[in-house]
Coordinates of C-alpha atoms in Angstrom, one line a residue:
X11 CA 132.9 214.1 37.1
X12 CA 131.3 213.7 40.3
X13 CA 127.2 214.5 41.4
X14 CA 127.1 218.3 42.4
X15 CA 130.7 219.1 40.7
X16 CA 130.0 222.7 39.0
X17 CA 134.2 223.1 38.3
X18 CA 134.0 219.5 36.7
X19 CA 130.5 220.6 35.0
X20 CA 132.0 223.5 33.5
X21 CA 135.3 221.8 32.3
X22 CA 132.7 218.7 30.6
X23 CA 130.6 222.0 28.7
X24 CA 134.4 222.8 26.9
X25 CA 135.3 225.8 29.6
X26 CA 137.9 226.8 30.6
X27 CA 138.7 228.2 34.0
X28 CA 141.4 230.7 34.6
X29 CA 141.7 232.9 38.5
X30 CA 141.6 236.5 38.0
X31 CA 144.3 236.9 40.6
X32 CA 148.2 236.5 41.2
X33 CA 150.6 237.4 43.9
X34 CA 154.0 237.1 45.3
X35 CA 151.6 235.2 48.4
X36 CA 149.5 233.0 46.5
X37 CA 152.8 231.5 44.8
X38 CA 155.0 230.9 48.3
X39 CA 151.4 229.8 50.0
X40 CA 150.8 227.3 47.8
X41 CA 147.3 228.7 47.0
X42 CA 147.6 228.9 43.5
X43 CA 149.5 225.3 43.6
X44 CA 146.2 224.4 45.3
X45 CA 143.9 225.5 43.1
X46 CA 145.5 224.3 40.0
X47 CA 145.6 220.7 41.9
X48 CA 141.8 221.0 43.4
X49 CA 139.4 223.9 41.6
X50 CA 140.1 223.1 38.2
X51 CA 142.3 226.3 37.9
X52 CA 144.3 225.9 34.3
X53 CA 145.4 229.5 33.5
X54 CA 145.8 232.9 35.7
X55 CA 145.2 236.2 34.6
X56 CA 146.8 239.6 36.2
X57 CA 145.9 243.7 35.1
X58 CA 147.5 246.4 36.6
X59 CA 145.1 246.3 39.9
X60 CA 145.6 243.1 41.0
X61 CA 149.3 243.9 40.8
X62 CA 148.5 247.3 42.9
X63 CA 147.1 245.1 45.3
X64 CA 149.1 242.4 45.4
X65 CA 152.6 244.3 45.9
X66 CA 151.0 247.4 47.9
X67 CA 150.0 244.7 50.9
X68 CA 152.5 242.0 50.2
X69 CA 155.7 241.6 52.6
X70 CA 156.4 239.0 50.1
X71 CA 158.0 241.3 48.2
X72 CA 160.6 243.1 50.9
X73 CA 163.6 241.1 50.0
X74 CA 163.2 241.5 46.6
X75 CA 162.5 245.0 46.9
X76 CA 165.4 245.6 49.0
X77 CA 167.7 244.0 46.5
X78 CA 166.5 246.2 43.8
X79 CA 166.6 249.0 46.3
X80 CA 170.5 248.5 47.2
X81 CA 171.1 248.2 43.2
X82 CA 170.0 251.1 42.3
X83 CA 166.9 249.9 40.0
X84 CA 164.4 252.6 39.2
X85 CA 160.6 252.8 40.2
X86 CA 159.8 251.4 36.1
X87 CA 162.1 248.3 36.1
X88 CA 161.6 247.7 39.6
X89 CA 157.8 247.0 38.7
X90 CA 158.4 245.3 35.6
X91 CA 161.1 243.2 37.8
X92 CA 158.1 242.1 40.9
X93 CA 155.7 241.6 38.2
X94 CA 157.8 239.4 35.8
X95 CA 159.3 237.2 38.7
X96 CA 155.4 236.4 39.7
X97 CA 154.2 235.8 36.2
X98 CA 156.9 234.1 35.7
X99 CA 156.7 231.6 38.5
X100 CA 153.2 230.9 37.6
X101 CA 153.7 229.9 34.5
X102 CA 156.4 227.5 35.6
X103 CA 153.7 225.6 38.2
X104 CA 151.3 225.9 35.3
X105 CA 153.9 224.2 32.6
X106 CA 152.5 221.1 32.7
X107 CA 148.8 222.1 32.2
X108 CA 150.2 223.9 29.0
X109 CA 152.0 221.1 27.9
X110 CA 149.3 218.6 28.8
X111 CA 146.9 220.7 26.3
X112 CA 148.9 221.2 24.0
X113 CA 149.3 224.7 24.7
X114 CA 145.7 225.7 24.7
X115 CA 145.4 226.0 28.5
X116 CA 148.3 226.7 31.3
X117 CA 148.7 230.2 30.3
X118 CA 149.6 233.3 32.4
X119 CA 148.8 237.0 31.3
X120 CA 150.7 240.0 32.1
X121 CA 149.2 243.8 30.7
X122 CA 151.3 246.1 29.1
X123 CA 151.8 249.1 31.5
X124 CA 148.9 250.9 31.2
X125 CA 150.7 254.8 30.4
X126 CA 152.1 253.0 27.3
X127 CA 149.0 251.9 25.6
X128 CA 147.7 255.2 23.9
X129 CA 151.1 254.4 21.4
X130 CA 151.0 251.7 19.3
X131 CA 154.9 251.9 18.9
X132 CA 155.4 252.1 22.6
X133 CA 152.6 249.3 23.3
X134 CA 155.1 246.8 21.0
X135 CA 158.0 247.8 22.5
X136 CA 156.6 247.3 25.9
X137 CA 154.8 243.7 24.7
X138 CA 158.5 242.8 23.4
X139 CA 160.1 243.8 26.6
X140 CA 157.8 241.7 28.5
X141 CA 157.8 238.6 26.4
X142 CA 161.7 238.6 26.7
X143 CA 161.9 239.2 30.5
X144 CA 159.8 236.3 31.2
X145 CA 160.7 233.9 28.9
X146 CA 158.0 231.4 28.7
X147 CA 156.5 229.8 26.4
X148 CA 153.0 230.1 28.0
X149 CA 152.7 233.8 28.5
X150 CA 150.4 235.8 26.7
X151 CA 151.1 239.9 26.5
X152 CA 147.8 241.6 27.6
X153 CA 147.2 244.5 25.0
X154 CA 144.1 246.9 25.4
X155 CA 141.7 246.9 22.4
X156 CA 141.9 250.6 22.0
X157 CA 142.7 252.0 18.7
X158 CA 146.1 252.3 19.7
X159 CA 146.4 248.6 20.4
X160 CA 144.4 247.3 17.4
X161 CA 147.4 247.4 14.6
X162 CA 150.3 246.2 17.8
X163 CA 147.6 243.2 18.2
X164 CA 149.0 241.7 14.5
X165 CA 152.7 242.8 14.7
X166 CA 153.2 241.0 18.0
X167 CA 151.2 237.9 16.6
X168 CA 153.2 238.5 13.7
X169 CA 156.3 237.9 15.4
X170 CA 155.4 234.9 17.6
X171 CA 154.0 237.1 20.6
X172 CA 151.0 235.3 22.0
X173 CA 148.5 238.1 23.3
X174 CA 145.9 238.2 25.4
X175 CA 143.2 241.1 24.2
X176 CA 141.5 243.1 27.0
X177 CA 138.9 245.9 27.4
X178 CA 137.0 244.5 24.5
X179 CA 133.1 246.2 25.4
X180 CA 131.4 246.6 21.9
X181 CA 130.7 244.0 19.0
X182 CA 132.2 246.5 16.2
X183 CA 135.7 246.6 18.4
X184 CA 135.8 243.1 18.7
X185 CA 135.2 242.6 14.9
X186 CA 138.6 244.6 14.6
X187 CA 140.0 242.4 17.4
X188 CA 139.4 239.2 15.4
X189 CA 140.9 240.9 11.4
X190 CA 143.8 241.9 13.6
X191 CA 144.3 238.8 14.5
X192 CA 144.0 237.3 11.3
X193 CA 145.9 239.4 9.6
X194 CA 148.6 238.9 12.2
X195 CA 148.8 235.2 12.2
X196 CA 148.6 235.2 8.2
X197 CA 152.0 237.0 8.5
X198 CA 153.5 234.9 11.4
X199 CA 152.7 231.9 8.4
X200 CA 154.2 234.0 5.9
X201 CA 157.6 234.2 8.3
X202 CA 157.4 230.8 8.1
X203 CA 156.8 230.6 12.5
X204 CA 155.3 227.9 14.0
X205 CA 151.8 228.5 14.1
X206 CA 150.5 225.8 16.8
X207 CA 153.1 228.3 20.0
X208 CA 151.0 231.4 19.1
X209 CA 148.0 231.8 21.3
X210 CA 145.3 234.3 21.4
X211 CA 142.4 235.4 23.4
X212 CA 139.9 238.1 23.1
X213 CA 138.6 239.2 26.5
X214 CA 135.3 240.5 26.7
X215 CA 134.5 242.6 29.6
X216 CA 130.9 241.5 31.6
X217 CA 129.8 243.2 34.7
X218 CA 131.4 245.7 34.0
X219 CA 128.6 246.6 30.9
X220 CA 125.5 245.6 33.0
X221 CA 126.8 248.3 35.5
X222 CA 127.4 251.0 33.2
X223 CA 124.2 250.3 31.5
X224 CA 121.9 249.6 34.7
X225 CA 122.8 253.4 35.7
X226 CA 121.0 255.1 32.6
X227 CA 118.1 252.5 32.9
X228 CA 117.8 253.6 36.4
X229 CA 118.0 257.2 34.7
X230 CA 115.5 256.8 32.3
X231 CA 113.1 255.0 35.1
X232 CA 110.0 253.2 33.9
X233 CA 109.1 249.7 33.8
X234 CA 110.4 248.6 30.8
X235 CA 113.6 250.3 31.6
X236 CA 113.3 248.0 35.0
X237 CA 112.7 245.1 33.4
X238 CA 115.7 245.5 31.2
X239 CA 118.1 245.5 34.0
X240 CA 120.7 243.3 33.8
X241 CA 120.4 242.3 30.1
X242 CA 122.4 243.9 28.8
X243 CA 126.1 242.1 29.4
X244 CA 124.6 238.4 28.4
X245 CA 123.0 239.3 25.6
X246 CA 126.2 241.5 24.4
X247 CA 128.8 238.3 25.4
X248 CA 126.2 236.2 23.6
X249 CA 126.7 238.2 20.1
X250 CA 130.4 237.8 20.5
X251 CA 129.9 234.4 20.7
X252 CA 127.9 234.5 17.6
X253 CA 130.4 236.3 15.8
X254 CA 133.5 234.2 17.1
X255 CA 131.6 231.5 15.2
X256 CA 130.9 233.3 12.2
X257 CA 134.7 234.4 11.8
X258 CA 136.1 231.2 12.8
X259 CA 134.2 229.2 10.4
X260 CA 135.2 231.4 7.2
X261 CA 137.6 229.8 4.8
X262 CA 140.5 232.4 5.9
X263 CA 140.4 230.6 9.4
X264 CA 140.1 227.1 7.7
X265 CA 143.2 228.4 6.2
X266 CA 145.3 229.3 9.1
X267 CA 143.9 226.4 10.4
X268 CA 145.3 224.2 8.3
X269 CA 148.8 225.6 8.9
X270 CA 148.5 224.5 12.7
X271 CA 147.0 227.3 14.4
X272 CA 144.8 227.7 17.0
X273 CA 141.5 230.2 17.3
X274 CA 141.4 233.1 19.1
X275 CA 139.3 232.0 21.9
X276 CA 136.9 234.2 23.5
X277 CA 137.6 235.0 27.1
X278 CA 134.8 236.3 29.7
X279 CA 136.2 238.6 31.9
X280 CA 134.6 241.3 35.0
X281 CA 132.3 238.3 35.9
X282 CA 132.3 239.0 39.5
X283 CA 128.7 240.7 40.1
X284 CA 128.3 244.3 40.9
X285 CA 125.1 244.8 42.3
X286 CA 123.9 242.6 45.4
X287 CA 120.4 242.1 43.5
X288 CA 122.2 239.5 41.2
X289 CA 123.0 235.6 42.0
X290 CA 126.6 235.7 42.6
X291 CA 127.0 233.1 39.6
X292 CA 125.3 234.6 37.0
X293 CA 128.2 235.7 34.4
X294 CA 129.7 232.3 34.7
X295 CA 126.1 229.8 34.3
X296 CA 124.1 232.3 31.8
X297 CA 127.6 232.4 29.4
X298 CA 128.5 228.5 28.8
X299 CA 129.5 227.1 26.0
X300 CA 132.3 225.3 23.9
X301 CA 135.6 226.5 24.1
X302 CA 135.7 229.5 26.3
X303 CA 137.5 231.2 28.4
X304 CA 136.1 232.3 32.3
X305 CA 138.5 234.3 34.4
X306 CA 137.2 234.5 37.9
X307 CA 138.6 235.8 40.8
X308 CA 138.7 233.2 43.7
X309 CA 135.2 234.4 45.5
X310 CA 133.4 233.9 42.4
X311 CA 135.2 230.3 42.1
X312 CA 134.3 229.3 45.1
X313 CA 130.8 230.6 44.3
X314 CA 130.5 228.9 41.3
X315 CA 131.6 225.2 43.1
X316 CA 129.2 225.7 46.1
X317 CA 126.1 226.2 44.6
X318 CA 126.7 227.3 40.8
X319 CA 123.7 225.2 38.3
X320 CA 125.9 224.7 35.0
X321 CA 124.2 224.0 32.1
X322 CA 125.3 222.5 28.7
X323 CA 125.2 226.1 26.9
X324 CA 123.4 228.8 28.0
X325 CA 124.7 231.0 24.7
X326 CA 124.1 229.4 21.5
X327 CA 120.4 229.0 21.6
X328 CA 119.7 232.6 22.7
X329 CA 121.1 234.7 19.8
X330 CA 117.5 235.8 18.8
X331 CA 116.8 236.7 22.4
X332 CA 120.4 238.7 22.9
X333 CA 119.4 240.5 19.5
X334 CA 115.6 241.4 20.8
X335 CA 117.2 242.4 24.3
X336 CA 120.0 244.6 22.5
X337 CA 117.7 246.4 20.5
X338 CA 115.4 247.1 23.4
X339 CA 118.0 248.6 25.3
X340 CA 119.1 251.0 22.7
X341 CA 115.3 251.7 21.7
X342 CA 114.9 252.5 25.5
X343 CA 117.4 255.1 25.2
X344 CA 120.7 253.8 26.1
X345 CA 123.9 254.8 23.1
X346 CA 125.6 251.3 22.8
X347 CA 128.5 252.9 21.2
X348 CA 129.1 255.6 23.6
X349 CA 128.4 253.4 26.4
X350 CA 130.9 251.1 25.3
X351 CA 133.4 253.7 24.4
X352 CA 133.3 255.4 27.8
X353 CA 134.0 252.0 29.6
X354 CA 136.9 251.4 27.6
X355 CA 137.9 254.9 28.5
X356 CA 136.9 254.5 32.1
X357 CA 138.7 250.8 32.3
X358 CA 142.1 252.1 30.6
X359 CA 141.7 255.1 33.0
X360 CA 140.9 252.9 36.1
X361 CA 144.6 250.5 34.9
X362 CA 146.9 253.7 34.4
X363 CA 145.1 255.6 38.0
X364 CA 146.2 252.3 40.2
X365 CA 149.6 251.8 38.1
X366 CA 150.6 255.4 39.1
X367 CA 149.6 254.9 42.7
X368 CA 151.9 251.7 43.1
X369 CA 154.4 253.2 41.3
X370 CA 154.8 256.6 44.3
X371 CA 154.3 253.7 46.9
X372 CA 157.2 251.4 45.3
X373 CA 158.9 254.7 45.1
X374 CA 158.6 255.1 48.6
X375 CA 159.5 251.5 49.6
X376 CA 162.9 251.4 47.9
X377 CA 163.9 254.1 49.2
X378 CA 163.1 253.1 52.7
X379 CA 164.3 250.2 52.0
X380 CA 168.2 251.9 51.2
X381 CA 167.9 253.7 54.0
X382 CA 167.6 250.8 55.9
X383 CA 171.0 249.1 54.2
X384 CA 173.9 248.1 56.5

């Protein structure tokens, strides 16, 4: 590690960095390549918005939108088709980095479309689907932590399928999280599977809380209410953490562990900043410690290696503190269950609104695109 290297600083803490971003031009640019090679980049993450993005702006795509166009493919498999051949790509130039890790790093997620997640049938069907179109052995299947998605978390486990758990925003929820997994990789040992290929992460949302709950202080007005601004993400991440340990210390882990698995790691997710008031850095250096997950899209990267101040941990010694800071939050007025609840609404909401949008404009391009065939 060199003097003034935050990436390397965060790797020597036990983090793990993975970009919050993936598309068709990142792959044929060499971008991603790049980062992988330079920032310390050692998994990649995708939802149904970066894809929106991604494929709604991306001439990348045109040939292989034309072929599906002259074939006949509907809007559906035409998406899951784009979206597959990028995931699958990166996790081909991030093989090595699995391998080299033993398959705890070098991993690619790809969400389960976002309409199919209110059915827990339809959300294993879909996590099946996806596991067998791309066909690597360092993907993980993005499934939503809504009640629909808790009891699909342990059958996909339970049949090999290594998950990646999103829109995790309370403590109770991600208590569930962690039993389903359990319960899930207790059956995968029961089937007699290889324990050590299943990975698991739970990814708790950050910004995304200190917005949510920075609206209702601003609501409820005061100074204490000011003072509480901001508090409210770190100290929730920080309880996870606590929790993580708690769960992963019990003899049912030790267990599991003994059969070659591998913990669920916890992932930090929305760490971009929201509001301008905040240092651009502050969900990655106030949430550090040993093996973690941080997704970040390449701004906040780039943040992060330009002027980022990484400590050793910023999360164990401050349970007390997250407790205190909780408690004051809800004592000022602020539901932590309903706020939670609505952001896993809004997020789910947010996934299947942009999904349906790319869907009418992929709609559109094929059919231009047949109209266009010699």
């Amino acid at each position: 590690m060199t003097v003034n290297d935050p990436l390397a600083a965060l790797n020597a803490a036990g983090v793990s960095i993975w970009l919050d971003d993936l598309s068709r031009e990142r792959l044929v640019s060499g971008s991603l390549a790049d980062l992988i090679a330079h920032r310390r980049v050692v998994g990649v993450t995708t939802n149904p918005t970066i894809f929106a993005k991604a494929i709604s702006n991306g001439a990348a795509y045109e040939s292989q939108i034309h072929d599906l166009a002259v074939r006949g493919v509907a809007v559906d498999e035409a998406l899951r088709t784009l979206t597959c051949s990028d995931v699958r790509a990166a996790c081909d130039l991030l093989l090595p980095v699995y391998e080299a890790t033993s398959g705890i790093d070098g991993r690619v997620s790809i969400e389960v479309e976002p309409r199919q997640a209110r059915s827990t049938e339809v959300t294993i069907a879909e996590a099946r689907a996806l596991w067998w179109m791309v066909d690597r052995p360092n993907l993980y299947i993005k499934i939503p932590a809504t009640p629909a998605g808790i009891p699909a978390i342990a059958r996909c486990l339970a049949e090999g399928i290594s998950i990646n758990v999103t829109l995790i925003f309370s403590l109770a929820r991600y208590e569930f999280v962690m039993e389903s997994f359990l319960a899930g990789m207790e059956q995968a040992r029961q089937a007699g599977l290889e324990l050590s290929r299943i990975g698991s992460v739970a990814s708790f949302f950050i910004s995304r809380v200190d917005s949510a709950a920075d609206a209702l202080l601003d609501t409820i007005g005061g100074p204490e209410a000011a003072e509480l601004r901001g508090r409210m993400a770190t100290a929730n991440a920080r309880l996870a953490y606590q929790r993580y340990e708690a769960v992963f210390s019990s003899p049912r882990w030790h267990a599991l562990r003994a059969a070659g698995a591998n913990p669920m790691r916890p992932l930090w997710a929305s760490t971009s900043t929201k509001d301008p008031a905040y240092k651009d850095t502050r969900y990655i250096v106030d949430l550090i410690t040993p093996g973690v997950v941080i997704t970040m899209p390449e701004a906040t990267l780039r943040a992060v290696e330009d002027h980022g101040q990484v400590p050793e941990d910023s999360v164990r010694a401050n349970y007390v503190d997250a407790e205190r800071a909780l408690a004051r939050i809800q004592g000022a007025g602020i539901d932590y269950d309903a706020l939670a609840a609505g952001l896993e609404d809004e997020g789910a909401a947010v996934f299947e609104t942009a999904w349906e949008a790319l869907r009418k404009q992929l709609s559109a391009r094929l059919s231009s695109s047949l109209a266009k065939a010699p």
